[in-house]
């Protein structure tokens, strides 16, 4: 194995973790399968012969140190990230390697920025939270749409999901976030997060063809309200979710995704439509694809590849749009994402 090709994947046997392991293998990396459950690790290793398993728990720092020994980077795929992120970041800092996670939990991502920004800067390493469908993709699209703008009045990210069959991890993370907020909702306005009890507004969003206009829930706030303001001067960040997908997520009988192709992806499709506005001028970037969990794998693995090959713009704790050349990053995912607007050529 070439030096620097080993990447530890914590939560490797989870739904998103399996996609990440597959993506790493396809790109010539050698994932080390890490997690709490030895039986699940061994079952995954049987499906992927030759990969090493290392049992580790976030409440056992020594086990995490052993799990990361010899790794060039770590990708954390195990939620709730309110529990797993800090111990894994600590272990990565001790090991002197970059950390990437796929956290969609707003408060967990805020904690990562607040707790580790100075230490990661001092050690000259990178910690990249929310490197997933929620958090990274919207950030990369907004950064791309901004282009040469140094600031904007507002950014809108509309998620056009055909359906949403949540994983057990999504439901568990949502429950943790709900408890942390005391059941309140969150929005980003006036340059800061606000917690409130207002009902979410329902409106219509003009998605481009062939999806077309859809009923959406406004202020369906996701990790974009952490990633985007972390490096862009945008005081209003608003996110929207198709009403049908939101209803699927909250249904009492919500079911997990079902694979429909050889890559293990579900039939779910998505359109992410981003609009930024400054002094009455609008810019837009739109991409579409299949399966919000599956797309998190190429996002996270492309991030690790760019970090390990020196294609980064900063150190410390940073979001995707701050670390990477956003239009180039999105174009590199052309096998997974179909741009509706030529990325990097916005006027």
mmCIF file of C-alpha atoms in Angstrom:
data_model
loop_
_atom_site.group_PDB
_atom_site.id
_atom_site.type_symbol
_atom_site.label_atom_id
_atom_site.label_comp_id
_atom_site.label_asym_id
_atom_site.label_seq_id
_atom_site.Cartn_x
_atom_site.Cartn_y
_atom_site.Cartn_z
ATOM 1 C CA UNK A 1 0.000 0.000 0.000
ATOM 2 C CA UNK A 2 1.272 3.483 -0.850
ATOM 3 C CA UNK A 3 2.012 5.711 2.146
ATOM 4 C CA UNK A 4 -0.920 7.942 3.026
ATOM 5 C CA UNK A 5 -3.572 5.740 1.404
ATOM 6 C CA UNK A 6 -5.070 4.397 4.622
ATOM 7 C CA UNK A 7 -8.196 6.216 5.843
ATOM 8 C CA UNK A 8 -9.964 5.255 9.065
ATOM 9 C CA UNK A 9 -13.757 5.220 8.779
ATOM 10 C CA UNK A 10 -15.541 5.425 12.114
ATOM 11 C CA UNK A 11 -19.028 3.975 11.843
ATOM 12 C CA UNK A 12 -17.960 2.048 8.752
ATOM 13 C CA UNK A 13 -20.855 -0.422 8.961
ATOM 14 C CA UNK A 14 -23.548 2.270 9.127
ATOM 15 C CA UNK A 15 -25.683 3.255 6.158
ATOM 16 C CA UNK A 16 -23.531 6.215 5.068
ATOM 17 C CA UNK A 17 -20.346 4.559 6.301
ATOM 18 C CA UNK A 18 -20.785 1.716 3.818
ATOM 19 C CA UNK A 19 -21.051 4.204 0.969
ATOM 20 C CA UNK A 20 -17.884 5.934 2.208
ATOM 21 C CA UNK A 21 -15.974 2.646 2.424
ATOM 22 C CA UNK A 22 -17.014 1.750 -1.136
ATOM 23 C CA UNK A 23 -16.026 5.183 -2.448
ATOM 24 C CA UNK A 24 -12.613 5.011 -0.797
ATOM 25 C CA UNK A 25 -11.972 1.590 -2.315
ATOM 26 C CA UNK A 26 -13.021 2.782 -5.772
ATOM 27 C CA UNK A 27 -10.572 5.668 -5.527
ATOM 28 C CA UNK A 28 -7.615 3.522 -4.495
ATOM 29 C CA UNK A 29 -7.652 4.224 -0.780
ATOM 30 C CA UNK A 30 -7.570 1.485 1.843
ATOM 31 C CA UNK A 31 -10.214 2.095 4.502
ATOM 32 C CA UNK A 32 -9.747 0.797 8.017
ATOM 33 C CA UNK A 33 -13.130 -0.293 9.344
ATOM 34 C CA UNK A 34 -13.702 1.222 12.772
ATOM 35 C CA UNK A 35 -16.712 1.120 15.077
ATOM 36 C CA UNK A 36 -18.155 0.012 18.399
ATOM 37 C CA UNK A 37 -19.720 -3.272 17.297
ATOM 38 C CA UNK A 38 -17.171 -5.991 16.536
ATOM 39 C CA UNK A 39 -19.744 -8.331 14.978
ATOM 40 C CA UNK A 40 -20.878 -5.659 12.514
ATOM 41 C CA UNK A 41 -17.278 -4.825 11.691
ATOM 42 C CA UNK A 42 -16.497 -8.473 10.958
ATOM 43 C CA UNK A 43 -19.623 -8.832 8.812
ATOM 44 C CA UNK A 44 -18.558 -5.833 6.742
ATOM 45 C CA UNK A 45 -15.020 -7.192 6.469
ATOM 46 C CA UNK A 46 -16.408 -10.448 5.064
ATOM 47 C CA UNK A 47 -18.042 -8.423 2.299
ATOM 48 C CA UNK A 48 -14.773 -6.549 1.710
ATOM 49 C CA UNK A 49 -11.935 -9.062 2.177
ATOM 50 C CA UNK A 50 -8.546 -7.698 3.067
ATOM 51 C CA UNK A 51 -9.734 -4.677 5.019
ATOM 52 C CA UNK A 52 -8.656 -4.357 8.626
ATOM 53 C CA UNK A 53 -11.167 -3.930 11.427
ATOM 54 C CA UNK A 54 -10.491 -2.050 14.658
ATOM 55 C CA UNK A 55 -13.018 -1.895 17.449
ATOM 56 C CA UNK A 56 -13.170 1.493 19.188
ATOM 57 C CA UNK A 57 -15.581 3.482 21.288
ATOM 58 C CA UNK A 58 -15.846 7.236 21.789
ATOM 59 C CA UNK A 59 -15.808 6.744 25.561
ATOM 60 C CA UNK A 60 -12.428 4.980 25.354
ATOM 61 C CA UNK A 61 -9.724 7.370 24.159
ATOM 62 C CA UNK A 62 -7.060 4.666 24.061
ATOM 63 C CA UNK A 63 -9.178 2.562 21.694
ATOM 64 C CA UNK A 64 -9.579 5.559 19.388
ATOM 65 C CA UNK A 65 -5.819 6.142 19.402
ATOM 66 C CA UNK A 66 -5.248 2.518 18.420
ATOM 67 C CA UNK A 67 -7.898 2.767 15.707
ATOM 68 C CA UNK A 68 -6.295 5.834 14.116
ATOM 69 C CA UNK A 69 -2.724 4.557 14.334
ATOM 70 C CA UNK A 70 -1.158 4.629 10.872
ATOM 71 C CA UNK A 71 -4.117 6.369 9.248
ATOM 72 C CA UNK A 72 -3.602 9.384 6.988
ATOM 73 C CA UNK A 73 -7.065 10.772 7.816
ATOM 74 C CA UNK A 74 -10.296 9.852 9.560
ATOM 75 C CA UNK A 75 -13.878 10.140 8.332
ATOM 76 C CA UNK A 76 -16.504 10.055 11.063
ATOM 77 C CA UNK A 77 -19.795 8.580 9.818
ATOM 78 C CA UNK A 78 -21.280 7.679 13.202
ATOM 79 C CA UNK A 79 -23.963 9.822 14.751
ATOM 80 C CA UNK A 80 -25.328 11.273 16.815
ATOM 81 C CA UNK A 81 -22.367 13.599 16.287
ATOM 82 C CA UNK A 82 -23.191 15.423 19.506
ATOM 83 C CA UNK A 83 -21.667 12.293 21.073
ATOM 84 C CA UNK A 84 -19.042 11.178 18.567
ATOM 85 C CA UNK A 85 -17.552 14.320 16.994
ATOM 86 C CA UNK A 86 -15.543 15.736 19.899
ATOM 87 C CA UNK A 87 -13.845 12.460 20.921
ATOM 88 C CA UNK A 88 -12.943 11.701 17.296
ATOM 89 C CA UNK A 89 -11.599 15.213 16.686
ATOM 90 C CA UNK A 90 -9.528 14.918 19.876
ATOM 91 C CA UNK A 91 -8.139 11.593 18.665
ATOM 92 C CA UNK A 92 -7.357 13.026 15.223
ATOM 93 C CA UNK A 93 -5.518 15.957 16.810
ATOM 94 C CA UNK A 94 -3.502 13.552 18.960
ATOM 95 C CA UNK A 95 -2.669 11.532 15.853
ATOM 96 C CA UNK A 96 -1.840 14.648 13.832
ATOM 97 C CA UNK A 97 -4.222 13.744 11.004
ATOM 98 C CA UNK A 98 -7.132 15.577 9.341
ATOM 99 C CA UNK A 99 -10.696 14.914 10.448
ATOM 100 C CA UNK A 100 -13.798 14.933 8.251
ATOM 101 C CA UNK A 101 -17.356 14.117 9.270
ATOM 102 C CA UNK A 102 -20.810 13.924 7.701
ATOM 103 C CA UNK A 103 -22.698 15.585 10.559
ATOM 104 C CA UNK A 104 -26.004 17.257 9.756
ATOM 105 C CA UNK A 105 -26.597 18.266 13.400
ATOM 106 C CA UNK A 106 -26.509 22.052 13.669
ATOM 107 C CA UNK A 107 -25.467 22.242 17.307
ATOM 108 C CA UNK A 108 -22.840 19.504 16.967
ATOM 109 C CA UNK A 109 -21.242 21.385 14.082
ATOM 110 C CA UNK A 110 -21.309 24.632 16.063
ATOM 111 C CA UNK A 111 -19.602 22.809 18.924
ATOM 112 C CA UNK A 112 -16.843 21.601 16.593
ATOM 113 C CA UNK A 113 -16.103 25.124 15.375
ATOM 114 C CA UNK A 114 -16.203 26.626 18.862
ATOM 115 C CA UNK A 115 -14.197 23.949 20.624
ATOM 116 C CA UNK A 116 -11.465 23.074 18.151
ATOM 117 C CA UNK A 117 -10.833 26.057 15.876
ATOM 118 C CA UNK A 118 -7.824 27.432 17.783
ATOM 119 C CA UNK A 119 -6.236 24.047 18.450
ATOM 120 C CA UNK A 120 -6.550 22.912 14.831
ATOM 121 C CA UNK A 121 -5.040 26.207 13.650
ATOM 122 C CA UNK A 122 -2.189 25.963 16.123
ATOM 123 C CA UNK A 123 -1.413 22.438 14.933
ATOM 124 C CA UNK A 124 -1.770 23.337 11.247
ATOM 125 C CA UNK A 125 -4.281 20.597 10.557
ATOM 126 C CA UNK A 126 -7.801 20.508 9.148
ATOM 127 C CA UNK A 127 -11.096 19.639 10.773
ATOM 128 C CA UNK A 128 -13.954 19.700 8.263
ATOM 129 C CA UNK A 129 -17.411 19.125 9.761
ATOM 130 C CA UNK A 130 -20.665 18.598 7.820
ATOM 131 C CA UNK A 131 -18.881 17.308 4.704
ATOM 132 C CA UNK A 132 -22.124 15.790 3.438
ATOM 133 C CA UNK A 133 -25.352 16.452 1.553
ATOM 134 C CA UNK A 134 -26.555 18.782 4.317
ATOM 135 C CA UNK A 135 -23.871 21.320 5.146
ATOM 136 C CA UNK A 136 -21.234 20.880 2.446
ATOM 137 C CA UNK A 137 -23.299 20.747 -0.737
ATOM 138 C CA UNK A 138 -25.290 23.894 -0.016
ATOM 139 C CA UNK A 139 -22.116 25.661 1.104
ATOM 140 C CA UNK A 140 -20.251 24.706 -2.073
ATOM 141 C CA UNK A 141 -23.172 25.847 -4.215
ATOM 142 C CA UNK A 142 -23.593 29.162 -2.419
ATOM 143 C CA UNK A 143 -19.831 29.787 -2.586
ATOM 144 C CA UNK A 144 -19.905 29.012 -6.307
ATOM 145 C CA UNK A 145 -22.908 31.253 -6.923
ATOM 146 C CA UNK A 146 -21.275 34.106 -5.003
ATOM 147 C CA UNK A 147 -18.322 34.021 -7.395
ATOM 148 C CA UNK A 148 -16.418 37.295 -7.038
ATOM 149 C CA UNK A 149 -18.843 38.718 -4.477
ATOM 150 C CA UNK A 150 -17.338 39.208 -1.043
ATOM 151 C CA UNK A 151 -20.766 39.523 0.584
ATOM 152 C CA UNK A 152 -24.447 39.017 -0.176
ATOM 153 C CA UNK A 153 -27.698 40.119 1.424
ATOM 154 C CA UNK A 154 -29.211 36.634 1.579
ATOM 155 C CA UNK A 155 -28.758 33.036 0.515
ATOM 156 C CA UNK A 156 -31.581 30.583 -0.114
ATOM 157 C CA UNK A 157 -31.076 26.819 -0.353
ATOM 158 C CA UNK A 158 -34.104 24.841 -1.519
ATOM 159 C CA UNK A 159 -34.048 21.050 -1.248
ATOM 160 C CA UNK A 160 -36.258 19.304 -3.778
ATOM 161 C CA UNK A 161 -36.333 15.741 -2.458
ATOM 162 C CA UNK A 162 -38.669 13.296 -4.181
ATOM 163 C CA UNK A 163 -39.076 11.436 -0.861
ATOM 164 C CA UNK A 164 -37.186 10.914 2.375
ATOM 165 C CA UNK A 165 -36.789 7.499 3.941
ATOM 166 C CA UNK A 166 -34.612 8.311 6.962
ATOM 167 C CA UNK A 167 -31.961 6.024 8.369
ATOM 168 C CA UNK A 168 -31.952 5.075 12.030
ATOM 169 C CA UNK A 169 -28.983 7.423 12.429
ATOM 170 C CA UNK A 170 -30.952 10.349 11.015
ATOM 171 C CA UNK A 171 -33.818 9.724 13.410
ATOM 172 C CA UNK A 172 -31.480 9.359 16.387
ATOM 173 C CA UNK A 173 -29.587 12.538 15.513
ATOM 174 C CA UNK A 174 -32.867 14.418 15.075
ATOM 175 C CA UNK A 175 -34.014 13.301 18.503
ATOM 176 C CA UNK A 176 -30.772 14.503 20.095
ATOM 177 C CA UNK A 177 -30.998 17.877 18.346
ATOM 178 C CA UNK A 178 -34.629 18.233 19.370
ATOM 179 C CA UNK A 179 -33.750 17.668 23.015
ATOM 180 C CA UNK A 180 -30.885 20.152 22.862
ATOM 181 C CA UNK A 181 -33.254 22.797 21.497
ATOM 182 C CA UNK A 182 -35.986 22.036 23.968
ATOM 183 C CA UNK A 183 -38.306 21.281 21.065
ATOM 184 C CA UNK A 184 -37.783 24.714 19.529
ATOM 185 C CA UNK A 185 -36.964 25.456 15.904
ATOM 186 C CA UNK A 186 -33.912 27.305 14.657
ATOM 187 C CA UNK A 187 -33.263 29.844 11.895
ATOM 188 C CA UNK A 188 -30.360 32.047 10.809
ATOM 189 C CA UNK A 189 -31.305 35.691 10.478
ATOM 190 C CA UNK A 190 -29.634 39.008 11.187
ATOM 191 C CA UNK A 191 -26.260 37.269 11.211
ATOM 192 C CA UNK A 192 -27.081 34.888 14.076
ATOM 193 C CA UNK A 193 -29.043 31.795 15.029
ATOM 194 C CA UNK A 194 -32.452 32.303 16.615
ATOM 195 C CA UNK A 195 -34.509 29.692 18.435
ATOM 196 C CA UNK A 196 -38.280 29.996 18.190
ATOM 197 C CA UNK A 197 -41.580 28.183 18.529
ATOM 198 C CA UNK A 198 -43.252 29.461 15.352
ATOM 199 C CA UNK A 199 -44.798 26.969 12.960
ATOM 200 C CA UNK A 200 -42.880 26.486 9.735
ATOM 201 C CA UNK A 201 -44.386 28.446 6.853
ATOM 202 C CA UNK A 202 -45.523 26.602 3.730
ATOM 203 C CA UNK A 203 -44.850 28.248 0.381
ATOM 204 C CA UNK A 204 -44.038 27.404 -3.215
ATOM 205 C CA UNK A 205 -40.500 27.232 -4.549
ATOM 206 C CA UNK A 206 -39.872 27.584 -8.310
ATOM 207 C CA UNK A 207 -37.541 24.639 -8.885
ATOM 208 C CA UNK A 208 -36.266 24.445 -12.476
ATOM 209 C CA UNK A 209 -37.704 21.942 -14.944
ATOM 210 C CA UNK A 210 -38.334 19.085 -14.936
ATOM 211 C CA UNK A 211 -39.144 19.253 -11.203
ATOM 212 C CA UNK A 212 -40.971 22.564 -11.467
ATOM 213 C CA UNK A 213 -42.719 24.499 -8.670
ATOM 214 C CA UNK A 214 -43.143 22.544 -5.438
ATOM 215 C CA UNK A 215 -44.768 23.090 -2.069
ATOM 216 C CA UNK A 216 -41.974 23.535 0.484
ATOM 217 C CA UNK A 217 -41.590 24.172 4.183
ATOM 218 C CA UNK A 218 -39.717 27.392 4.844
ATOM 219 C CA UNK A 219 -37.129 27.612 7.619
ATOM 220 C CA UNK A 220 -36.536 23.865 7.446
ATOM 221 C CA UNK A 221 -33.129 24.675 8.830
ATOM 222 C CA UNK A 222 -30.183 22.403 8.147
ATOM 223 C CA UNK A 223 -26.403 22.518 8.687
ATOM 224 C CA UNK A 224 -25.993 25.125 5.928
ATOM 225 C CA UNK A 225 -26.676 27.780 8.581
ATOM 226 C CA UNK A 226 -23.395 26.761 10.206
ATOM 227 C CA UNK A 227 -21.189 26.136 7.182
ATOM 228 C CA UNK A 228 -22.109 29.141 5.033
ATOM 229 C CA UNK A 229 -21.834 31.908 7.672
ATOM 230 C CA UNK A 230 -18.573 30.409 8.928
ATOM 231 C CA UNK A 231 -16.772 32.004 5.978
ATOM 232 C CA UNK A 232 -19.219 34.085 3.927
ATOM 233 C CA UNK A 233 -20.693 37.470 4.873
ATOM 234 C CA UNK A 234 -24.344 36.541 4.394
ATOM 235 C CA UNK A 235 -26.621 37.677 7.250
ATOM 236 C CA UNK A 236 -29.688 35.779 6.043
ATOM 237 C CA UNK A 237 -29.415 32.058 5.257
ATOM 238 C CA UNK A 238 -32.741 30.357 4.613
ATOM 239 C CA UNK A 239 -33.399 26.746 3.738
ATOM 240 C CA UNK A 240 -36.473 24.999 2.366
ATOM 241 C CA UNK A 241 -37.604 21.376 2.087
ATOM 242 C CA UNK A 242 -40.242 19.889 -0.182
ATOM 243 C CA UNK A 243 -43.347 19.325 1.923
ATOM 244 C CA UNK A 244 -43.681 15.687 0.867
ATOM 245 C CA UNK A 245 -40.144 14.837 1.960
ATOM 246 C CA UNK A 246 -40.648 16.623 5.282
ATOM 247 C CA UNK A 247 -43.833 14.613 5.844
ATOM 248 C CA UNK A 248 -41.971 11.373 5.059
ATOM 249 C CA UNK A 249 -39.308 12.240 7.628
ATOM 250 C CA UNK A 250 -41.796 12.926 10.412
ATOM 251 C CA UNK A 251 -44.157 10.031 9.663
ATOM 252 C CA UNK A 252 -44.596 7.654 12.617
ATOM 253 C CA UNK A 253 -44.020 4.688 10.291
ATOM 254 C CA UNK A 254 -41.014 6.176 8.486
ATOM 255 C CA UNK A 255 -39.001 3.430 6.828
ATOM 256 C CA UNK A 256 -35.303 3.185 5.990
ATOM 257 C CA UNK A 257 -33.976 3.570 2.425
ATOM 258 C CA UNK A 258 -34.202 0.559 0.116
ATOM 259 C CA UNK A 259 -31.469 -0.110 -2.442
ATOM 260 C CA UNK A 260 -32.538 -0.123 -6.099
ATOM 261 C CA UNK A 261 -29.191 -0.299 -7.904
ATOM 262 C CA UNK A 262 -25.809 -1.983 -7.732
ATOM 263 C CA UNK A 263 -24.319 0.914 -5.771
ATOM 264 C CA UNK A 264 -26.868 0.469 -3.017
ATOM 265 C CA UNK A 265 -28.624 3.753 -3.733
ATOM 266 C CA UNK A 266 -32.318 4.265 -3.114
ATOM 267 C CA UNK A 267 -34.749 5.580 -5.726
ATOM 268 C CA UNK A 268 -34.810 8.986 -4.026
ATOM 269 C CA UNK A 269 -33.813 11.867 -6.280
ATOM 270 C CA UNK A 270 -32.943 15.417 -5.339
ATOM 271 C CA UNK A 271 -32.534 18.900 -6.735
ATOM 272 C CA UNK A 272 -30.664 21.519 -4.726
ATOM 273 C CA UNK A 273 -31.504 25.017 -5.945
ATOM 274 C CA UNK A 274 -29.424 27.873 -4.537
ATOM 275 C CA UNK A 275 -30.195 31.557 -4.944
ATOM 276 C CA UNK A 276 -28.008 34.360 -3.609
ATOM 277 C CA UNK A 277 -29.053 37.987 -3.735
ATOM 278 C CA UNK A 278 -27.040 41.187 -3.301
ATOM 279 C CA UNK A 279 -28.420 44.691 -3.855
ATOM 280 C CA UNK A 280 -31.187 43.344 -6.070
ATOM 281 C CA UNK A 281 -28.877 41.210 -8.235
ATOM 282 C CA UNK A 282 -29.441 37.445 -8.161
ATOM 283 C CA UNK A 283 -27.143 34.529 -8.892
ATOM 284 C CA UNK A 284 -28.121 30.890 -8.964
ATOM 285 C CA UNK A 285 -26.556 27.418 -8.915
ATOM 286 C CA UNK A 286 -28.491 24.168 -9.226
ATOM 287 C CA UNK A 287 -27.496 20.494 -9.078
ATOM 288 C CA UNK A 288 -29.424 17.236 -9.094
ATOM 289 C CA UNK A 289 -28.636 13.660 -8.216
ATOM 290 C CA UNK A 290 -29.765 10.443 -6.558
ATOM 291 C CA UNK A 291 -29.883 9.502 -2.861
ATOM 292 C CA UNK A 292 -28.866 12.099 -0.268
ATOM 293 C CA UNK A 293 -27.001 9.502 1.810
ATOM 294 C CA UNK A 294 -25.070 8.074 -1.118
ATOM 295 C CA UNK A 295 -23.904 11.496 -2.336
ATOM 296 C CA UNK A 296 -22.337 12.183 1.053
ATOM 297 C CA UNK A 297 -19.682 9.556 0.265
ATOM 298 C CA UNK A 298 -18.094 11.239 -2.774
ATOM 299 C CA UNK A 299 -18.351 14.587 -0.982
ATOM 300 C CA UNK A 300 -16.428 13.289 2.047
ATOM 301 C CA UNK A 301 -13.908 11.238 0.064
ATOM 302 C CA UNK A 302 -13.199 14.034 -2.421
ATOM 303 C CA UNK A 303 -12.537 16.261 0.600
ATOM 304 C CA UNK A 304 -10.068 13.774 2.070
ATOM 305 C CA UNK A 305 -8.348 13.333 -1.292
ATOM 306 C CA UNK A 306 -7.906 17.084 -1.695
ATOM 307 C CA UNK A 307 -6.629 17.486 1.844
ATOM 308 C CA UNK A 308 -4.091 14.687 1.459
ATOM 309 C CA UNK A 309 -2.897 16.011 -1.916
ATOM 310 C CA UNK A 310 -2.527 19.595 -0.702
ATOM 311 C CA UNK A 311 -5.422 21.143 -2.630
ATOM 312 C CA UNK A 312 -6.717 23.245 0.240
ATOM 313 C CA UNK A 313 -6.971 26.934 1.071
ATOM 314 C CA UNK A 314 -6.787 27.052 4.847
ATOM 315 C CA UNK A 315 -6.243 25.128 8.069
ATOM 316 C CA UNK A 316 -8.183 24.924 11.313
ATOM 317 C CA UNK A 317 -11.868 24.082 11.551
ATOM 318 C CA UNK A 318 -13.404 25.060 8.241
ATOM 319 C CA UNK A 319 -16.364 24.290 6.015
ATOM 320 C CA UNK A 320 -16.169 22.936 2.479
ATOM 321 C CA UNK A 321 -16.550 26.302 0.786
ATOM 322 C CA UNK A 322 -13.697 27.786 2.811
ATOM 323 C CA UNK A 323 -11.281 24.878 2.341
ATOM 324 C CA UNK A 324 -11.752 24.022 -1.324
ATOM 325 C CA UNK A 325 -12.150 25.624 -4.753
ATOM 326 C CA UNK A 326 -15.941 25.282 -4.764
ATOM 327 C CA UNK A 327 -16.740 25.155 -8.516
ATOM 328 C CA UNK A 328 -13.793 22.857 -9.183
ATOM 329 C CA UNK A 329 -14.865 20.585 -6.330
ATOM 330 C CA UNK A 330 -18.424 20.342 -7.664
ATOM 331 C CA UNK A 331 -17.242 19.718 -11.199
ATOM 332 C CA UNK A 332 -15.067 16.881 -9.876
ATOM 333 C CA UNK A 333 -18.290 15.170 -8.765
ATOM 334 C CA UNK A 334 -19.815 15.177 -12.251
ATOM 335 C CA UNK A 335 -20.304 11.396 -12.073
ATOM 336 C CA UNK A 336 -22.639 11.956 -9.115
ATOM 337 C CA UNK A 337 -24.086 15.446 -9.594
ATOM 338 C CA UNK A 338 -25.637 17.009 -12.681
ATOM 339 C CA UNK A 339 -25.265 20.791 -12.711
ATOM 340 C CA UNK A 340 -28.203 22.782 -14.070
ATOM 341 C CA UNK A 341 -26.108 25.979 -14.205
ATOM 342 C CA UNK A 342 -22.514 25.940 -15.559
ATOM 343 C CA UNK A 343 -20.567 25.987 -12.314
ATOM 344 C CA UNK A 344 -17.849 28.593 -12.066
ATOM 345 C CA UNK A 345 -19.196 30.653 -14.983
ATOM 346 C CA UNK A 346 -21.878 32.674 -13.229
ATOM 347 C CA UNK A 347 -22.098 36.302 -14.180
#
